[in-house]
Short mmCIF file of C-alpha atoms in Angstrom, two decimals:
data_model
loop_
_atom_site.label_atom_id
_atom_site.label_comp_id
_atom_site.label_asym_id
_atom_site.label_seq_id
_atom_site.Cartn_x
_atom_site.Cartn_y
_atom_site.Cartn_z
CA MET A 1 -26.43 15.02 16.74
CA ALA A 2 -30.00 15.27 14.80
CA PRO A 3 -30.32 14.71 11.16
CA HIS A 4 -31.81 18.33 11.25
CA ASP A 5 -28.65 20.03 12.62
CA ILE A 6 -26.19 19.56 10.21
CA ARG A 7 -26.76 21.79 7.40
CA ARG A 8 -23.59 21.55 5.59
CA PRO A 9 -20.85 19.14 5.99
CA PHE A 10 -18.56 19.01 8.96
CA LYS A 11 -14.61 19.81 8.17
CA ARG A 12 -12.16 19.43 11.01
CA ALA A 13 -9.07 22.16 10.27
CA ALA A 14 -6.49 20.92 7.98
CA ILE A 15 -2.75 20.17 9.10
CA SER A 16 -0.94 19.11 6.14
CA ASP A 17 -1.74 19.71 2.32
CA GLN A 18 -2.80 15.64 1.54
CA GLN A 19 -5.89 17.72 -0.28
CA LYS A 20 -4.01 20.08 -2.58
CA ARG A 21 -1.51 16.78 -3.57
CA ARG A 22 -4.88 14.85 -4.37
CA GLU A 23 -5.93 17.49 -7.22
CA LEU A 24 -2.03 17.97 -8.43
CA SER A 25 -1.99 14.18 -8.46
CA LEU A 26 -4.99 13.89 -10.60
CA GLN A 27 -4.17 16.43 -12.93
CA ARG A 28 -0.72 14.68 -13.96
CA GLN A 29 -2.25 12.02 -14.50
CA ALA A 30 -4.74 13.24 -16.53
CA GLN A 31 -1.89 15.61 -18.16
CA ASN A 32 0.68 12.42 -18.61
CA ARG A 33 0.99 9.50 -21.12
CA THR A 34 3.35 6.56 -19.68
CA GLU A 35 4.46 3.63 -21.04
CA ALA A 36 2.13 1.38 -19.27
CA GLN A 37 2.04 -1.68 -21.08
CA LEU A 38 6.09 -1.73 -21.40
CA GLN A 39 5.99 -1.15 -17.39
CA ALA A 40 3.80 -4.29 -16.81
CA ARG A 41 5.94 -6.61 -18.96
CA ARG A 42 8.97 -5.54 -17.32
CA LEU A 43 7.24 -5.83 -13.65
CA ALA A 44 6.19 -9.56 -14.55
CA SER A 45 9.47 -10.20 -15.88
CA SER A 46 11.19 -8.85 -12.46
CA ILE A 47 8.91 -10.72 -10.03
CA LEU A 48 9.28 -14.38 -11.75
CA SER A 49 12.52 -13.81 -12.88
CA PHE A 50 14.27 -12.39 -9.44
CA PRO A 51 16.90 -13.89 -8.20
CA ASN A 52 16.77 -15.54 -4.56
CA HIS A 53 19.62 -16.39 -2.25
CA ASN A 54 20.65 -19.85 -1.58
CA SER A 55 17.90 -20.69 -4.53
CA ASP A 56 19.12 -21.96 -7.84
CA PRO A 57 16.77 -20.30 -10.29
CA GLN A 58 14.28 -22.87 -11.41
CA PRO A 59 13.28 -23.52 -15.39
CA LEU A 60 9.30 -21.88 -15.44
CA GLU A 61 9.16 -25.08 -17.93
CA SER A 62 10.38 -27.56 -14.95
CA LEU A 63 7.81 -26.30 -12.02
CA GLU A 64 5.37 -28.95 -10.71
CA PRO A 65 2.34 -28.40 -9.12
CA LEU A 66 3.76 -27.30 -5.96
CA VAL A 67 4.37 -24.56 -3.57
CA GLU A 68 7.91 -23.71 -2.68
CA GLU A 69 8.50 -21.56 0.26
CA ILE A 70 12.18 -19.40 -0.01
CA VAL A 71 13.71 -17.15 2.07
CA GLU A 72 14.85 -13.17 2.01
CA GLU A 73 17.41 -12.22 0.36
CA PRO A 74 20.75 -10.92 2.85
CA GLU A 75 21.64 -7.47 2.83
CA THR A 76 23.78 -5.74 0.27
CA ASP A 77 26.00 -2.76 0.11
CA ALA A 78 24.91 -2.01 -3.43
CA ALA A 79 24.85 1.90 -4.03
CA GLY A 80 23.20 3.90 -6.42
CA ASP A 81 19.47 5.51 -7.74
CA ILE A 82 17.22 2.67 -7.78
CA THR A 83 14.03 4.31 -8.83
CA GLU A 84 15.42 4.35 -12.50
CA ILE A 85 16.93 1.29 -12.89
CA ASP A 86 15.71 -1.57 -15.52
CA ILE A 87 14.93 -4.52 -15.01
CA ARG A 88 18.56 -6.16 -16.00
CA GLN A 89 20.10 -4.47 -13.29
CA ALA A 90 17.40 -4.46 -11.11
CA ALA A 91 17.70 -8.72 -11.11
CA ARG A 92 21.17 -8.15 -9.46
CA LEU A 93 19.49 -6.27 -6.80
CA LYS A 94 19.70 -8.10 -3.05
CA GLY A 95 18.74 -6.72 0.35
CA SER A 96 17.73 -3.20 1.11
CA GLU A 97 18.06 -2.23 -2.86
CA ALA A 98 15.79 -4.88 -3.71
CA ARG A 99 13.49 -4.23 -1.18
CA ARG A 100 13.40 -0.57 -2.29
CA TRP A 101 12.79 -1.48 -5.83
CA PHE A 102 9.98 -3.86 -5.57
CA ALA A 103 8.65 -1.68 -2.88
CA SER A 104 8.53 1.41 -5.54
CA GLN A 105 6.24 -1.05 -7.71
CA LEU A 106 3.33 -1.31 -5.71
CA MET A 107 0.39 1.60 -5.17
CA LEU A 108 1.14 2.46 -1.47
CA PRO A 109 -1.73 4.42 0.34
CA GLU A 110 -0.80 7.65 2.52
CA TRP A 111 -2.96 8.11 5.64
CA MET A 112 -5.80 9.56 6.45
CA ILE A 113 -4.84 13.29 8.01
CA ASP A 114 -7.81 15.23 6.19
CA VAL A 115 -10.99 14.13 5.16
CA PRO A 116 -11.45 14.33 1.59
CA ASP A 117 -13.31 16.63 -0.33
CA ARG A 118 -16.62 14.83 -2.30
CA LEU A 119 -15.58 11.86 -0.32
CA VAL A 120 -19.35 10.70 -1.34
CA GLU A 121 -19.37 11.33 -4.69
CA ASP A 122 -15.63 10.15 -5.92
CA TRP A 123 -14.90 7.67 -3.26
CA TYR A 124 -14.78 3.69 -2.81
CA VAL A 125 -14.12 2.57 0.82
CA PHE A 126 -13.51 -0.94 2.05
CA ALA A 127 -12.25 -3.03 4.78
CA ARG A 128 -8.48 -3.87 4.24
CA PRO A 129 -7.55 -7.59 5.26
CA SER A 130 -5.04 -8.33 7.56
CA GLY A 131 -2.07 -9.88 6.27
CA LYS A 132 1.19 -9.78 3.70
CA ARG A 133 1.08 -7.47 0.70
CA CYS A 134 2.23 -8.67 -2.19
CA PHE A 135 2.17 -8.51 -6.54
CA VAL A 136 1.12 -12.19 -7.76
CA VAL A 137 2.26 -12.20 -10.83
CA SER A 138 1.08 -15.33 -13.25
CA SER A 139 2.78 -16.56 -16.98
CA ASN A 140 4.14 -18.80 -18.53
CA GLY A 141 2.35 -22.10 -16.74
CA THR A 142 3.24 -20.96 -13.29
CA THR A 143 2.18 -18.12 -10.40
CA VAL A 144 4.42 -16.14 -8.07
CA SER A 145 4.14 -13.58 -5.34
CA ARG A 146 6.31 -11.56 -4.05
CA LEU A 147 6.56 -9.14 -0.59
CA ARG A 148 7.24 -5.43 -1.04
CA ASN A 149 10.45 -6.15 0.36
CA GLY A 150 11.51 -7.80 -3.02
CA SER A 151 11.30 -11.78 -1.22
CA GLN A 152 9.60 -14.49 -2.86
CA LEU A 153 6.59 -15.76 -0.90
CA HIS A 154 5.30 -18.46 -2.22
CA ARG A 155 5.32 -20.17 -6.31
CA PHE A 156 2.14 -22.22 -7.01
CA PRO A 157 -0.10 -23.19 -9.67
CA SER A 158 -2.98 -21.13 -9.83
CA ALA A 159 -5.99 -21.02 -12.43
CA LEU A 160 -5.17 -17.36 -12.98
CA PRO A 161 -4.51 -16.47 -17.16
CA ASN A 162 -1.22 -19.19 -18.06
CA GLY A 163 -0.98 -19.48 -13.77
CA ALA A 164 -0.40 -23.30 -14.41
CA LYS A 165 0.71 -26.26 -16.98
CA THR A 166 -2.38 -27.43 -18.36
CA LYS A 167 -3.37 -27.69 -21.77
CA GLU A 168 -4.87 -24.71 -21.71
CA SER A 169 -2.04 -22.80 -21.33
CA ARG A 170 -1.74 -19.52 -23.62
CA SER A 171 1.25 -18.14 -24.68
CA ALA A 172 3.91 -16.30 -22.69
CA GLN A 173 2.53 -13.07 -23.41
CA SER A 174 -0.64 -14.12 -21.39
CA TYR A 175 0.26 -12.86 -18.13
CA CYS A 176 -1.62 -11.44 -15.07
CA ILE A 177 -0.56 -8.94 -12.15
CA LEU A 178 -2.67 -8.62 -9.46
CA ASP A 179 -1.87 -6.36 -5.81
CA CYS A 180 -2.93 -8.51 -3.41
CA ILE A 181 -3.18 -9.35 0.57
CA PHE A 182 -2.28 -12.86 1.67
CA HIS A 183 -4.44 -13.67 4.55
CA GLU A 184 -2.58 -16.16 6.89
CA LEU A 185 -5.43 -17.65 8.74
CA ASP A 186 -7.51 -18.94 5.41
CA GLN A 187 -4.43 -19.13 3.18
CA THR A 188 -6.54 -16.85 0.68
CA TYR A 189 -5.25 -14.01 -1.26
CA TYR A 190 -7.17 -10.90 -1.33
CA VAL A 191 -7.34 -9.27 -4.44
CA ILE A 192 -7.27 -5.33 -3.60
CA ASP A 193 -6.45 -4.29 -7.22
CA MET A 194 -5.53 -5.03 -10.90
CA VAL A 195 -2.42 -4.28 -12.35
CA CYS A 196 -2.67 -6.53 -15.66
CA TRP A 197 -4.89 -9.08 -17.13
CA ALA A 198 -3.93 -11.04 -19.68
CA GLY A 199 -1.31 -9.09 -20.92
CA ILE A 200 -3.70 -6.26 -20.61
CA SER A 201 -1.94 -3.62 -18.73
CA PHE A 202 -4.48 -1.10 -16.35
CA TYR A 203 -1.87 1.17 -15.07
CA GLU A 204 -3.74 4.03 -16.77
CA CYS A 205 -7.29 3.13 -16.58
CA THR A 206 -8.96 4.59 -13.28
CA ALA A 207 -9.81 2.77 -10.40
CA GLU A 208 -13.56 2.55 -11.08
CA PHE A 209 -12.72 0.63 -14.47
CA ARG A 210 -9.87 -1.66 -12.70
CA PHE A 211 -12.36 -2.68 -10.07
CA PHE A 212 -15.59 -3.49 -12.17
CA TRP A 213 -12.87 -5.63 -14.59
CA MET A 214 -11.81 -7.56 -11.31
CA ASN A 215 -14.97 -7.93 -10.14
CA SER A 216 -15.87 -10.25 -13.66
CA LYS A 217 -12.81 -11.09 -14.93
CA LEU A 218 -11.73 -13.18 -11.33
CA VAL A 219 -14.91 -14.79 -11.24
CA GLU A 220 -14.43 -16.26 -14.69
CA SER A 221 -11.38 -17.09 -14.53
CA GLY A 222 -12.15 -19.94 -11.49
CA ALA A 223 -9.18 -18.02 -9.11
CA CYS A 224 -12.04 -17.77 -6.69
CA GLU A 225 -12.95 -21.45 -6.32
CA ALA A 226 -11.35 -23.77 -3.57
CA PRO A 227 -7.82 -25.40 -4.20
CA SER A 228 -7.37 -28.10 -6.34
CA ASN A 229 -4.26 -29.49 -7.89
CA TYR A 230 -3.44 -27.17 -10.43
CA HIS A 231 -4.51 -24.38 -8.21
CA ARG A 232 -2.98 -24.12 -4.70
CA TYR A 233 -4.31 -21.09 -3.17
CA ARG A 234 -8.05 -20.02 -3.29
CA PHE A 235 -7.71 -16.15 -4.63
CA SER A 236 -11.21 -13.77 -3.21
CA LEU A 237 -12.53 -10.62 -3.89
CA ILE A 238 -13.39 -8.26 -1.31
CA PRO A 239 -16.76 -6.06 -0.88
CA VAL A 240 -15.98 -2.53 -1.95
CA TYR A 241 -18.79 0.20 -1.37
CA GLY A 242 -19.40 3.71 -2.55
CA CYS A 243 -18.37 5.97 0.36
CA ASP A 244 -21.76 6.80 1.26
CA HIS A 245 -23.48 6.49 4.90
CA GLU A 246 -24.23 3.30 4.07
CA GLY A 247 -21.44 1.96 2.56
CA LEU A 248 -18.95 3.78 4.94
CA GLN A 249 -21.12 1.87 7.78
CA THR A 250 -20.91 -1.67 6.36
CA ALA A 251 -17.32 -1.39 5.56
CA TYR A 252 -16.50 -0.47 9.25
CA THR A 253 -18.83 -2.53 10.97
CA GLY A 254 -19.84 -5.78 8.52
CA GLU A 255 -18.84 -9.05 8.43
CA VAL A 256 -16.04 -10.12 6.95
CA PRO A 257 -14.52 -13.83 6.73
CA TYR A 258 -10.90 -12.10 7.48
CA VAL A 259 -9.21 -10.28 10.22
CA LYS A 260 -9.93 -6.33 9.34
CA ASP A 261 -6.98 -4.18 9.62
CA GLY A 262 -8.41 -0.64 8.91
CA LEU A 263 -10.35 0.83 6.06
CA LEU A 264 -8.79 1.66 2.56
CA PHE A 265 -10.17 4.50 0.55
CA TYR A 266 -9.78 4.87 -3.27
CA ASN A 267 -10.24 7.80 -5.19
CA LYS A 268 -12.89 6.26 -8.12
CA HIS A 269 -10.65 8.21 -10.97
CA ALA A 270 -7.10 7.33 -9.22
CA HIS A 271 -4.77 5.26 -11.63
CA TYR A 272 -2.39 2.60 -10.78
CA GLN A 273 0.79 5.08 -10.01
CA THR A 274 3.92 3.50 -8.33
CA GLY A 275 4.87 4.74 -4.80
CA ASN A 276 3.02 6.65 -2.62
CA THR A 277 -0.53 8.29 -3.83
CA PRO A 278 -2.96 11.05 -2.21
CA LEU A 279 -5.66 8.98 -3.81
CA VAL A 280 -5.79 6.12 -1.93
CA LEU A 281 -6.06 6.87 1.98
CA VAL A 282 -5.80 3.73 4.69
CA TRP A 283 -7.48 4.79 8.17
CA LYS A 284 -8.28 3.09 11.45
CA ASP A 285 -9.20 3.01 14.68
CA GLU A 286 -9.67 0.27 17.26
CA THR A 287 -13.05 -0.87 16.03
CA CYS A 288 -11.36 -1.94 12.96
CA SER A 289 -8.05 -2.93 13.61
CA GLN A 290 -5.85 -4.33 16.39
CA TYR A 291 -3.14 -2.10 15.74
CA VAL A 292 -3.67 1.61 15.51
CA ILE A 293 -0.69 3.02 17.41
CA ASP A 294 2.67 1.65 16.14
CA THR A 295 4.57 -1.09 18.47
CA ASP A 296 7.75 -1.79 19.45
CA ASN A 297 9.86 -4.42 18.71
CA LYS A 298 8.51 -6.24 21.23
CA GLY A 299 5.14 -5.77 20.49
CA GLN A 300 3.97 -3.03 23.40
CA VAL A 301 3.03 0.58 22.70
CA PRO A 302 6.03 2.84 23.57
CA ASN A 303 4.89 5.73 26.40
CA GLN A 304 6.30 8.12 23.14
CA GLN A 305 5.64 7.79 19.89
CA GLN A 306 8.31 7.16 17.60
CA VAL A 307 9.46 8.11 14.27
CA VAL A 308 12.19 6.68 11.90
CA LEU A 309 13.61 9.51 9.56
CA GLU A 310 16.02 8.62 6.89
CA LEU A 311 19.75 11.02 7.14
CA GLN A 312 21.02 13.17 4.34
CA ASP A 313 24.49 13.97 3.39
CA ASN A 314 23.43 17.58 4.80
CA GLY A 315 21.99 16.44 8.31
CA GLN A 316 18.76 16.87 7.20
CA LEU A 317 16.29 14.11 8.50
CA VAL A 318 13.68 13.20 5.72
CA THR A 319 10.61 11.25 5.63
CA SER A 320 9.98 8.68 2.77
CA ASP A 321 7.83 10.72 0.51
CA ASP A 322 8.73 12.10 -2.90
CA PRO A 323 9.58 14.87 -2.35
CA PRO A 324 10.91 13.99 1.28
CA VAL A 325 9.91 16.09 4.24
CA VAL A 326 12.03 17.66 6.54
CA LEU A 327 11.54 16.96 9.99
CA GLY A 328 14.73 17.92 11.89
CA CYS A 329 18.51 18.14 11.42
CA LEU A 330 21.78 16.77 12.84
CA ASN A 331 25.01 18.72 13.05
CA ALA A 332 28.22 16.80 11.80
CA THR A 333 29.54 16.73 15.46
CA PHE A 334 26.89 14.46 16.37
CA THR A 335 26.63 12.14 13.25
CA GLN A 336 30.14 11.74 13.72
CA GLU A 337 30.00 11.02 17.78
CA THR A 338 26.95 8.37 16.90
CA GLY A 339 29.24 6.40 13.69
CA LEU A 340 26.11 7.91 11.57
CA HIS A 341 26.52 8.05 7.73
CA SER A 342 23.94 9.04 4.89
CA GLY A 343 21.31 7.05 4.25
CA ASN A 344 21.05 5.79 8.05
CA LEU A 345 17.42 4.80 8.93
CA VAL A 346 17.29 6.96 12.74
CA ARG A 347 14.94 6.02 15.33
CA PHE A 348 13.67 9.11 17.47
CA ALA A 349 10.97 9.92 20.23
CA VAL A 350 8.44 12.48 20.03
CA ASN A 351 9.20 14.31 23.08
CA ASP A 352 6.37 16.46 24.91
CA GLY A 353 7.31 19.50 22.89
CA GLY A 354 5.29 17.34 20.23
CA LEU A 355 4.80 18.86 16.43
CA THR A 356 3.60 22.30 16.17
CA PHE A 357 1.43 23.25 13.14
CA VAL A 358 0.96 26.74 11.68
CA ASP A 359 -1.31 27.32 8.88
CA GLY A 360 -1.82 23.68 8.36
CA LYS A 361 2.19 22.77 7.86
CA LEU A 362 4.48 21.42 9.81
CA GLU A 363 6.53 24.09 11.61
CA LYS A 364 8.30 22.04 14.30
CA ALA A 365 8.71 18.84 15.81
CA ASP A 366 10.36 17.99 19.39
CA LEU A 367 12.66 14.93 18.63
CA HIS A 368 14.57 12.80 21.12
CA TYR A 369 17.44 10.35 18.97
CA VAL A 370 16.74 6.73 19.86
CA GLY A 371 19.35 5.24 17.67
CA LYS A 372 20.03 3.49 14.50
CA VAL A 373 17.32 1.51 12.69
CA HIS A 374 18.22 -2.14 12.13
CA ARG A 375 19.83 -2.75 8.75
CA ALA A 376 16.64 -4.90 7.39
CA ARG A 377 14.17 -2.51 7.29
CA ALA A 378 14.69 -0.24 4.22
CA PHE A 379 12.34 2.74 4.36
CA ALA A 380 12.02 5.71 6.40
CA ASP A 381 8.18 6.57 7.77
CA SER A 382 6.04 8.68 5.68
CA TYR A 383 4.86 11.86 6.42
CA SER A 384 1.09 11.06 6.37
CA LYS A 385 1.93 8.08 8.93
CA ILE A 386 4.10 10.10 11.21
CA ILE A 387 1.23 12.89 11.44
CA PHE A 388 -1.59 10.23 11.66
CA GLN A 389 0.33 8.74 14.48
CA TYR A 390 0.64 11.90 15.97
CA MET A 391 -3.16 12.41 15.80
CA VAL A 392 -4.01 9.26 17.12
CA ARG A 393 -2.21 10.32 20.63
CA ASN A 394 -3.38 13.66 20.92
CA SER A 395 -6.47 14.11 18.23
CA PRO A 396 -7.84 10.97 16.38
CA LEU A 397 -9.60 11.83 13.52
CA ARG A 398 -12.72 9.60 14.29
CA ILE A 399 -15.28 7.61 12.54
CA GLU A 400 -18.15 10.33 13.75
CA HIS A 401 -16.12 12.99 11.95
CA LEU A 402 -15.67 11.37 8.36
CA PHE A 403 -19.58 10.42 8.82
CA ALA A 404 -20.40 14.20 9.38
CA SER A 405 -18.42 15.58 6.58
CA MET A 406 -20.78 13.54 4.22
CA GLY A 407 -23.68 16.10 5.67
CA THR A 408 -27.52 14.28 5.95
CA VAL A 409 -28.56 11.20 4.27
CA SER A 410 -31.06 13.04 2.64
CA GLU A 411 -28.30 15.12 0.93
CA GLN A 412 -26.69 12.40 -0.19
CA GLY A 413 -29.31 10.40 -2.56
CA SER A 414 -28.38 6.81 -3.56
CA ASN A 415 -24.55 6.47 -3.78
CA GLU A 416 -23.40 2.79 -3.11
CA VAL A 417 -21.81 0.66 -5.39
CA GLU A 418 -20.87 -2.84 -4.34
CA MET A 419 -18.80 -5.49 -5.97
CA VAL A 420 -18.69 -9.01 -3.55
CA GLY A 421 -16.56 -11.67 -4.47
#
C-alpha cells in the first residue's frame, strides 16, 4: 500500500480488554506509593540466601572467584498463599512453591493481542535474546543469578557494584539487581531491565529513566568488558529503539550478536511491577523467532493448540492471570474419575470449535481434556498467551499490522531513541 493511501492508523478489531488494562495499570502506578526500597532489599536478600537442595549454604565471606552450578530443588507439598510471605518464609520454600515465589518477583510481559494505542509516542521496542530469564544480584562481594523457578543458575564474581571480593568492595548496603536473559551460545548476560543499582531502588521509576540509567551505569562499571579473574561472565546491553517505523524495522530485521526470540515492547511510563503486566508485551513471528507456535515435550508442533489451566475448588479452570480468567469448568464426577484435585494444572486441546469472541470478550472455548501436567510445572498459561497462540494458528497479528497502525512516516516525525551497548 502506498504511503498516501494510509490516512489513519490501521486497527484490527479488538479481541480482548488489553488496552483497557494498560490504562488501568498506568493509573494504579500513579496512585500507589509502594515500599520500593524495602522490596529491593528483600529480593536481594532472598536471591543470595535462598537454600538449594543437596547444597550446603556457603558463607559469602568464603567465596572464591569461581562458578558454582546448582541443581533445581525437588517438589514439596508446602501449602498456603505465597504471594504475601516475607523473606524468612520464602527461604524455606522448595519446589513449586519456590518457583511461584520467584516468578512472582519478575515483571512478566503479556503477549501482544491488540496493537497498543500511541505505539509510536509511548513505546520502546527491542529484539529479545533467546535464553534463560533470571535475576542477577551482586552484594557483599559475590554475584548470584537465579532462574524464575527459584533455582540458582550461577554464583560468580562480577564487575557489578560489590559483585566481587576486591579492595574496592563496598558495604553490604551496596547491592545491584538486574533483570537478565542468559544467552548460552556466547555465555553472556543480556540486561533487559534494572531493578536496583548500588542500593538505589528503581521499582517506581519509569522504563524511560531505568533504560537511561542502565545504559550509562552498566558501561561505567566495567561489567560489559570481557571476562577476567574477578569478572566471570560478560554483561551486555541490548539496542533499544523508539517504536516508530525505523525503530521497529531495525529491531525486527537488524543484526544482533544473539539469537532472537521475538520482540519486546516496553511502555515508556511503566514502573517495574512484579507479575504479569500489559505495559510490557512480547510479539513473535517466524522471522524473529524460532519458536512461534508452542511445541510439545518432543519439540513437535501438535495438530491442535494445547492450553494449560489450573483447577479451582469449584471446578473452574482458570489462567495464571491476576485476577484469573475462567475458560471452563469440570464437574465433580469427572474430577473424581480422573483423580484431579484443586490446584492441579490440567492440559487441554482446543477442538474444532475453537475460541469464540463476542464484543471483544471470550464467550466460550471448545476444550478437550488431555491429562494432568507434570508437577515440575508451576503455572497455568496466561490468557494473553492462549489468545496469541490461537491467533497465530488462525488470524495472526502480523508485522504489517504493527506498521500500519503507526500511520504514515511523515505523520510521525522524528521519534527514535536508541541505546546501544
